[in-house]
PDB file of C-alpha atoms and ligand atoms in Angstrom:
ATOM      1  CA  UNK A 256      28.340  83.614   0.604  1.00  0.00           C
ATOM      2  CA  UNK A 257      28.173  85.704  -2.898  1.00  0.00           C
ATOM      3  CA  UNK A 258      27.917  88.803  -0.714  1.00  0.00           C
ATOM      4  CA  UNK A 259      31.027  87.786   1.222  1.00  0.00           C
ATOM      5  CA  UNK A 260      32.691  87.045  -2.111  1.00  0.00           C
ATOM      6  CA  UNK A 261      32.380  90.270  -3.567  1.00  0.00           C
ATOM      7  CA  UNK A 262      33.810  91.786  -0.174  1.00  0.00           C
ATOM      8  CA  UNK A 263      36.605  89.971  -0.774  1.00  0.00           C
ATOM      9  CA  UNK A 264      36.881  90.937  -4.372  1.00  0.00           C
ATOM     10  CA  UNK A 265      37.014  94.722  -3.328  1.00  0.00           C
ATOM     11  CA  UNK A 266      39.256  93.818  -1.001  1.00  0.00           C
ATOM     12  CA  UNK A 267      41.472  91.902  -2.509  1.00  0.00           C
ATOM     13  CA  UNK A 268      44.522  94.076  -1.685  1.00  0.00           C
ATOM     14  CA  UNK A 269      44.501  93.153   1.893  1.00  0.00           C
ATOM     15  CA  UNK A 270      43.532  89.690   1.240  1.00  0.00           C
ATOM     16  CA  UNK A 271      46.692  89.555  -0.716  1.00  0.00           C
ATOM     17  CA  UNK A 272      48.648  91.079   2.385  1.00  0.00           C
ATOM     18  CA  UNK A 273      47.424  88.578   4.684  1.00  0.00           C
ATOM     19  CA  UNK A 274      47.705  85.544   2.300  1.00  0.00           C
ATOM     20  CA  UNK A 275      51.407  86.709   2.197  1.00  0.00           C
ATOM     21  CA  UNK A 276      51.616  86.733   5.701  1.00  0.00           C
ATOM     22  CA  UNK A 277      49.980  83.342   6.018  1.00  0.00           C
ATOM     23  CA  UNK A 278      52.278  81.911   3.946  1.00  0.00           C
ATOM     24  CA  UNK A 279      54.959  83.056   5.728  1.00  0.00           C
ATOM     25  CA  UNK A 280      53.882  81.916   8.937  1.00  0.00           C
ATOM     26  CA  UNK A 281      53.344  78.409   6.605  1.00  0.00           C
ATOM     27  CA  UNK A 282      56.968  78.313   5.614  1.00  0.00           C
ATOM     28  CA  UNK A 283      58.695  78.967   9.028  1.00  0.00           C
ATOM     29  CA  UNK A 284      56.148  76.238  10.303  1.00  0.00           C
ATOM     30  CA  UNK A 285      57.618  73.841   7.582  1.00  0.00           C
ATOM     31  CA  UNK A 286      60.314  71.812   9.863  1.00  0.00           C
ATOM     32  CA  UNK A 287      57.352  71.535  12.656  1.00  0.00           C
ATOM     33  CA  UNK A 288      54.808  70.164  10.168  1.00  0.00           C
ATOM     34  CA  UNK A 289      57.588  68.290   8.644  1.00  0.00           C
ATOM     35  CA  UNK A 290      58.360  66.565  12.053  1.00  0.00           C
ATOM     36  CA  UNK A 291      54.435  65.597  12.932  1.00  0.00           C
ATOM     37  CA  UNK A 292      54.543  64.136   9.522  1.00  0.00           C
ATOM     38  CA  UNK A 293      52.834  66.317   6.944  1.00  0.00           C
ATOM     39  CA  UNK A 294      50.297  63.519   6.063  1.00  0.00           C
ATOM     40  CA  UNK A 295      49.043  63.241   9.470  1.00  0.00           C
ATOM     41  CA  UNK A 296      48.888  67.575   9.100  1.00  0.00           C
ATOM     42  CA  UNK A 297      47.019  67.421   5.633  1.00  0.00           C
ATOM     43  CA  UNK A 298      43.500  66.881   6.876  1.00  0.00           C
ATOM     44  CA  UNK A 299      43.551  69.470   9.920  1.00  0.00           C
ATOM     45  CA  UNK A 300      44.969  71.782   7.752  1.00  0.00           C
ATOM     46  CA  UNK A 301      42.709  71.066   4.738  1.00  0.00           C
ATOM     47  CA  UNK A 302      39.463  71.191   7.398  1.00  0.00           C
ATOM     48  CA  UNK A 303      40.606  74.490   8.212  1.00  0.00           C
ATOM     49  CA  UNK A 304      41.568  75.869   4.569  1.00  0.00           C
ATOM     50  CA  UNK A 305      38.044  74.762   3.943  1.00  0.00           C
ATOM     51  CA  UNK A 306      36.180  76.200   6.391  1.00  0.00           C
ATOM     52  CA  UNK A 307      38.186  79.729   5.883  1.00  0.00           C
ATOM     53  CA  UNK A 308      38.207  79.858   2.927  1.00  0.00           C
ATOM     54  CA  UNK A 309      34.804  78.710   1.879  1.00  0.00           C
ATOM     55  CA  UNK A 310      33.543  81.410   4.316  1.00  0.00           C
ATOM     56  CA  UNK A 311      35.939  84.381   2.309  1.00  0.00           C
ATOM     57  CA  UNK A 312      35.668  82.759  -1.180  1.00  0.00           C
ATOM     58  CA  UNK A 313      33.344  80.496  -1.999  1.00  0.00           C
ATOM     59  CA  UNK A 314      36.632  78.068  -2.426  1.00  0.00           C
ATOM     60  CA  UNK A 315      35.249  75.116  -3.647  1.00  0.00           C
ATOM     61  CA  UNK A 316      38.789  73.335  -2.390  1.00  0.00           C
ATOM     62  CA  UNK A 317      40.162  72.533  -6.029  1.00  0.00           C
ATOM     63  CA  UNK A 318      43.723  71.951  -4.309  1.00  0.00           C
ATOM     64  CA  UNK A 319      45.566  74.258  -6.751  1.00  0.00           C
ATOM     65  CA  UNK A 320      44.462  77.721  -5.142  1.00  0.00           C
ATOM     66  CA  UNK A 321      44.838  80.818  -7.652  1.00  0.00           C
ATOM     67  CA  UNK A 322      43.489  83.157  -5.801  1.00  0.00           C
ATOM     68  CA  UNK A 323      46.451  85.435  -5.570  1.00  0.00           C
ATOM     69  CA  UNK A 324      46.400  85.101  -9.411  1.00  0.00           C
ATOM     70  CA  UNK A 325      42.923  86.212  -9.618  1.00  0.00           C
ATOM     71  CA  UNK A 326      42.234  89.033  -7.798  1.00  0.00           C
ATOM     72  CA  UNK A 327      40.922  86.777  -4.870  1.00  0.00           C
ATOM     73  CA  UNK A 328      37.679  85.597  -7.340  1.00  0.00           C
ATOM     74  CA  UNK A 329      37.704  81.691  -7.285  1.00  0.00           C
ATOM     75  CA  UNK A 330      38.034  80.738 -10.739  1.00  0.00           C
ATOM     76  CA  UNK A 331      35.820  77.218  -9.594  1.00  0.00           C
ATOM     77  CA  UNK A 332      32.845  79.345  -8.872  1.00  0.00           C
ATOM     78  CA  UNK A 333      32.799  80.228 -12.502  1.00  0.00           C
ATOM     79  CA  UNK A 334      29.914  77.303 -14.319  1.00  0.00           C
ATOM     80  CA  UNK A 335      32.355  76.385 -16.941  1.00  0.00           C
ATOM     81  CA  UNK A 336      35.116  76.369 -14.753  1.00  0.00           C
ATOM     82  CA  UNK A 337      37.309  78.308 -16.469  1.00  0.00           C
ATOM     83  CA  UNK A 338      40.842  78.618 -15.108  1.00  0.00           C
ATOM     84  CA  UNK A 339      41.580  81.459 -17.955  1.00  0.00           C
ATOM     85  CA  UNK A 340      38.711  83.670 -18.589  1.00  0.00           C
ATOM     86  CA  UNK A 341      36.103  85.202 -19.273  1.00  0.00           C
ATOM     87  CA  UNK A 342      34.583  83.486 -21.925  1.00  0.00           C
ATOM     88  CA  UNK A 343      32.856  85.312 -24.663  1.00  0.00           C
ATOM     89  CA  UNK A 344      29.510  85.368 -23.170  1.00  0.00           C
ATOM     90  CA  UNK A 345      29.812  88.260 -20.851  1.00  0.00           C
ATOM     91  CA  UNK A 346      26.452  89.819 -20.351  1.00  0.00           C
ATOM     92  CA  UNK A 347      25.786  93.571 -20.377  1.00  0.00           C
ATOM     93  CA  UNK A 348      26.873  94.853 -17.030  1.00  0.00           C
ATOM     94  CA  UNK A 349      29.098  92.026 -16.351  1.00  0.00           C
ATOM     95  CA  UNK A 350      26.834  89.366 -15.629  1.00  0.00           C
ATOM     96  CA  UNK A 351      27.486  85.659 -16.394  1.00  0.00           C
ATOM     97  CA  UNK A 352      26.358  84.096 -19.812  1.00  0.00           C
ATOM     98  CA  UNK A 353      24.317  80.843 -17.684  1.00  0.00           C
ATOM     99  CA  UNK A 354      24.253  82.377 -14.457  1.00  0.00           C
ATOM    100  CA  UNK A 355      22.363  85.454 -15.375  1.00  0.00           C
ATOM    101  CA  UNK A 356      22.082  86.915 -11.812  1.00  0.00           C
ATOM    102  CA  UNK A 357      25.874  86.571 -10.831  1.00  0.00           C
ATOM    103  CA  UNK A 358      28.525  88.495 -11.735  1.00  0.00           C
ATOM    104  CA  UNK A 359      30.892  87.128 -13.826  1.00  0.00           C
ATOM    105  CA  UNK A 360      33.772  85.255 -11.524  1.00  0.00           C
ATOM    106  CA  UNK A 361      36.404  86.387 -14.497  1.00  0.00           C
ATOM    107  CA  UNK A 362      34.900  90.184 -14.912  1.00  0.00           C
ATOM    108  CA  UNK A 363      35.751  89.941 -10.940  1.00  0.00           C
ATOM    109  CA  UNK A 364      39.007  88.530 -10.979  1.00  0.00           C
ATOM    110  CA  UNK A 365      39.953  91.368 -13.438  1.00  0.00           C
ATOM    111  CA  UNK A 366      38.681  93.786 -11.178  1.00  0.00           C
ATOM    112  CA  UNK A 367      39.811  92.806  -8.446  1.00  0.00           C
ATOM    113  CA  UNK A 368      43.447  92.254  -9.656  1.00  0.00           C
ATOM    114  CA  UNK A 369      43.782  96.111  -9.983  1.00  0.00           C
ATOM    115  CA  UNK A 370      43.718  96.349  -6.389  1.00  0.00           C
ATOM    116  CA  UNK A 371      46.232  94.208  -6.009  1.00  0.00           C
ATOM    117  CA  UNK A 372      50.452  94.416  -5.805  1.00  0.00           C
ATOM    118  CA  UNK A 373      50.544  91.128  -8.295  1.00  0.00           C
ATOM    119  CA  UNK A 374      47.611  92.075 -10.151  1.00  0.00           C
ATOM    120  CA  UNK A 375      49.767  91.329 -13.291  1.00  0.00           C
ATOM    121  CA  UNK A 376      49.965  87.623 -12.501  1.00  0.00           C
ATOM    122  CA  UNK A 377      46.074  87.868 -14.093  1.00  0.00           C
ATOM    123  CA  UNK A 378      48.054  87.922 -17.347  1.00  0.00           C
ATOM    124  CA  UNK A 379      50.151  84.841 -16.903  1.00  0.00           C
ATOM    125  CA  UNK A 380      48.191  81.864 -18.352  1.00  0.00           C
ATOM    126  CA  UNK A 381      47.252  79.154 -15.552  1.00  0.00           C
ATOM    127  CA  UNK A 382      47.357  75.407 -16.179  1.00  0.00           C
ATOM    128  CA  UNK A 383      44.104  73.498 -16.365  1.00  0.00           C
ATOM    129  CA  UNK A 384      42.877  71.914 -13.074  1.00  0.00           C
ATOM    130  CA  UNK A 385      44.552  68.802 -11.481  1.00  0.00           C
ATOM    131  CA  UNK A 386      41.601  66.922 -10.301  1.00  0.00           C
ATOM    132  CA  UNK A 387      43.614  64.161  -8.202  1.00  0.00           C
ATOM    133  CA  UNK A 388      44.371  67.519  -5.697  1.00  0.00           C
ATOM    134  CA  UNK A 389      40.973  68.043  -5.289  1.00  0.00           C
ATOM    135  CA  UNK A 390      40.140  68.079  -1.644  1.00  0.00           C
ATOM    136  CA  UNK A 391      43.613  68.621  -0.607  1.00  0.00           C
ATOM    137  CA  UNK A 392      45.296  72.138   1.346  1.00  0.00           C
ATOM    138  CA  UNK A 393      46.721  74.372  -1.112  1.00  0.00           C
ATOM    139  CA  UNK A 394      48.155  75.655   1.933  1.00  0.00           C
ATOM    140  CA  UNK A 395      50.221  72.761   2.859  1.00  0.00           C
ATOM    141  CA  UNK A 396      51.548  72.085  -0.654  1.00  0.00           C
ATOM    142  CA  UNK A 397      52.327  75.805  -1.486  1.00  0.00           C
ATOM    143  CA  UNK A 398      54.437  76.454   1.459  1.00  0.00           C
ATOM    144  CA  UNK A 399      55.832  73.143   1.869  1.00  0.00           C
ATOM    145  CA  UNK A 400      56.975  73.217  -2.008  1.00  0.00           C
ATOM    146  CA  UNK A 401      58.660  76.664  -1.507  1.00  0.00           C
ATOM    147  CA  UNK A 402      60.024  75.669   1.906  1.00  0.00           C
ATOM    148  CA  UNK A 403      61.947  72.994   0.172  1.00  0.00           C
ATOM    149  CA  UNK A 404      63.287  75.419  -2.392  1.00  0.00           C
ATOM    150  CA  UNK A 405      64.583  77.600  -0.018  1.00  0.00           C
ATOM    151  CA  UNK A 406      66.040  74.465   1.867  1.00  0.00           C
ATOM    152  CA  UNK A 407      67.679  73.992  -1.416  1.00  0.00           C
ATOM    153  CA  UNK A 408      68.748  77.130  -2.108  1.00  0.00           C
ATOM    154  CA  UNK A 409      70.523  77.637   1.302  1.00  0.00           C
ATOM    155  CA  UNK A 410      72.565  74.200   0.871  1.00  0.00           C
ATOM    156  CA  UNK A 411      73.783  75.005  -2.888  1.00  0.00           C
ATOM    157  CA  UNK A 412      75.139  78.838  -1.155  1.00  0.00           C
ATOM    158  CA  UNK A 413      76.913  76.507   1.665  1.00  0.00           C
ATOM    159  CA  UNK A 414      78.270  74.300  -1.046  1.00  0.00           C
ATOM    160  CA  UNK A 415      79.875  76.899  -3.192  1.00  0.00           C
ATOM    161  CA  UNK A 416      81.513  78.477  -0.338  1.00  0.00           C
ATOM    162  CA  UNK A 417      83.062  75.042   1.091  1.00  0.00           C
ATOM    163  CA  UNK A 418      84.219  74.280  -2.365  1.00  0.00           C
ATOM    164  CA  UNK A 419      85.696  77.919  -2.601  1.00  0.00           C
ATOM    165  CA  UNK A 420      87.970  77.210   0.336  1.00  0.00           C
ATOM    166  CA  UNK A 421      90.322  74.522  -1.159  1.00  0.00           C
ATOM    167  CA  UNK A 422      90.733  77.240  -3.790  1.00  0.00           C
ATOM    168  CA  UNK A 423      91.584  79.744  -1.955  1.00  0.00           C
ATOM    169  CA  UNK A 424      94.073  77.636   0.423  1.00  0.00           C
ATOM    170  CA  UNK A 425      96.147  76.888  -2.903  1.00  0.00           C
ATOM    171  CA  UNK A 426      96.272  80.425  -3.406  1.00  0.00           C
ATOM    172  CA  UNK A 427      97.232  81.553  -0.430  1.00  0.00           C
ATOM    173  CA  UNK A 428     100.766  82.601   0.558  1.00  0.00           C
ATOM    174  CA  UNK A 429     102.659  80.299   3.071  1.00  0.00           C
ATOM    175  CA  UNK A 430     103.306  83.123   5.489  1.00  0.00           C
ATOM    176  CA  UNK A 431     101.779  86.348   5.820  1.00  0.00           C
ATOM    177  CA  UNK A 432     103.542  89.573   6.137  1.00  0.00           C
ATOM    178  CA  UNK A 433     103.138  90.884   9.398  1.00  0.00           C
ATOM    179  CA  UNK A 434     101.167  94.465   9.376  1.00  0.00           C
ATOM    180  CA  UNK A 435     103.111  97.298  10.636  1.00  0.00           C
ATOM    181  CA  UNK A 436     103.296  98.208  14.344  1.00  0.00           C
ATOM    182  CA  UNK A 437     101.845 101.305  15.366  1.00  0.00           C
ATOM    183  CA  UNK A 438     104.113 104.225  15.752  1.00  0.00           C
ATOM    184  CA  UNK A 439     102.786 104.661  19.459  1.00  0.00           C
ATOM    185  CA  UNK A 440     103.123 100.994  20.443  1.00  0.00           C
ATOM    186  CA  UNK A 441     107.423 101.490  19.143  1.00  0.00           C
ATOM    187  CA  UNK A 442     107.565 104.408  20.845  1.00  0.00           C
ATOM    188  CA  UNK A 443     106.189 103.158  24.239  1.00  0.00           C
ATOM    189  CA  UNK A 444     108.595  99.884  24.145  1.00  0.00           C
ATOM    190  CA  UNK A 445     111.871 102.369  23.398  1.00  0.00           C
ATOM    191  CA  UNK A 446     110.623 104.197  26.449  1.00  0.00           C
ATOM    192  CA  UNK A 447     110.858 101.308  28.426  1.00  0.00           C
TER     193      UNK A 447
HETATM  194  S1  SF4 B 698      30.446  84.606 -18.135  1.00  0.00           S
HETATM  195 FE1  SF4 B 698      32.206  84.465 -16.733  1.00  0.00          FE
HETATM  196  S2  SF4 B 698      31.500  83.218 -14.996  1.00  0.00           S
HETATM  197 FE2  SF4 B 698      30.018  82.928 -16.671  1.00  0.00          FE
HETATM  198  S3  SF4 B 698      30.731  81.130 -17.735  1.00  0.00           S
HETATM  199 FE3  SF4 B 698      31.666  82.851 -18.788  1.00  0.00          FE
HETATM  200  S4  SF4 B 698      33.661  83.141 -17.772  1.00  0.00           S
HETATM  201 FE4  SF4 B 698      32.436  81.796 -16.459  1.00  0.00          FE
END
């Protein structure tokens, strides 16, 4: 699993690409999910997150993923759990201060950032873990949060532009002014 880890740390560019893609896929899937019932969906979903996941990432299913935000290294793999690291025990050559014989998850997540389009988001500062989310898909709350935003979003545009319309009525002029005929269509009646 630490080998596959690191795979995914040097590829974390493509791993962003497809997380993207997954989400996407998440999102469009929001009003079928939404219809099942998305607690009946959580534990399929979570199962599966798991088993992916913990293959790719040594997730340890925290519930809040950040892997985008840390160049696909799982912050929960680090033994002082650190959601904004490293700490100041770095060993020579990158190695973890109590882990001596790993890498250091945070010396990873910086590296791996570089390879990525939103490596910057390394720089933002995370929140410290929710443990009531433990266990739960990331996934499922991800999309289904930014589903709803966009749900949102697309109601408040179809608002504005009904409210525009009585507006626009008391501005309008009672009758229009008819547009001009064309030359050809005069000429072709005055043949007649
Ligand atoms: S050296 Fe890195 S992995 Fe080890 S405890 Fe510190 S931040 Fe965590």
């Amino acid at each position: 699993m630490y080998r596959t880890r690191l795979f995914a740390i040097r590829h974390s560019g493509k791993f962003e690409w497809m997380y993207q893609r997954l989400e996407k896929l998440m999102i469009v899937l929001d009003p079928v999910f939404a219809r099942i019932g998305y607690n009946r969906v959580e534990q399929p979903v979570a199962l599966i997150e798991k088993g992916v996941k913990g293959l790719l990432f040594d997730c340890k299913m925290c519930g809040q993923c950040v892997l985008s935000s840390t160049g696909m290294s799982c912050p929960m793999n680090c033994p002082k759990e650190l959601r904004n690291g490293p700490c100041g025990g770095v060993r020579p050559g990158g190695y973890c201060e109590v882990k001596p014989n790993m890498l250091c998850v945070w010396a990873l997540a910086w590296d791996g950032s570089t390879r990525m389009k939103g490596g910057n988001k390394i720089r933002e500062v995370l929140p410290p873990v929710d443990r009531s989310l433990k266990g739960s898909s990331a996934w499922l709350r991800v999309s289904r949060e930014k589903a709803a935003k966009l749900r949102e979003a697309r109601e408040s545009a179809r608002t504005t532009i009904a409210q525009a319309f009585p507006a626009a009525r008391a501005n309008e002029p009672s009758s229009a002014p008819l547009a001009e005929e064309p030359s050809r269509a005069v000429n072709k009646e005055q043949r007649q």
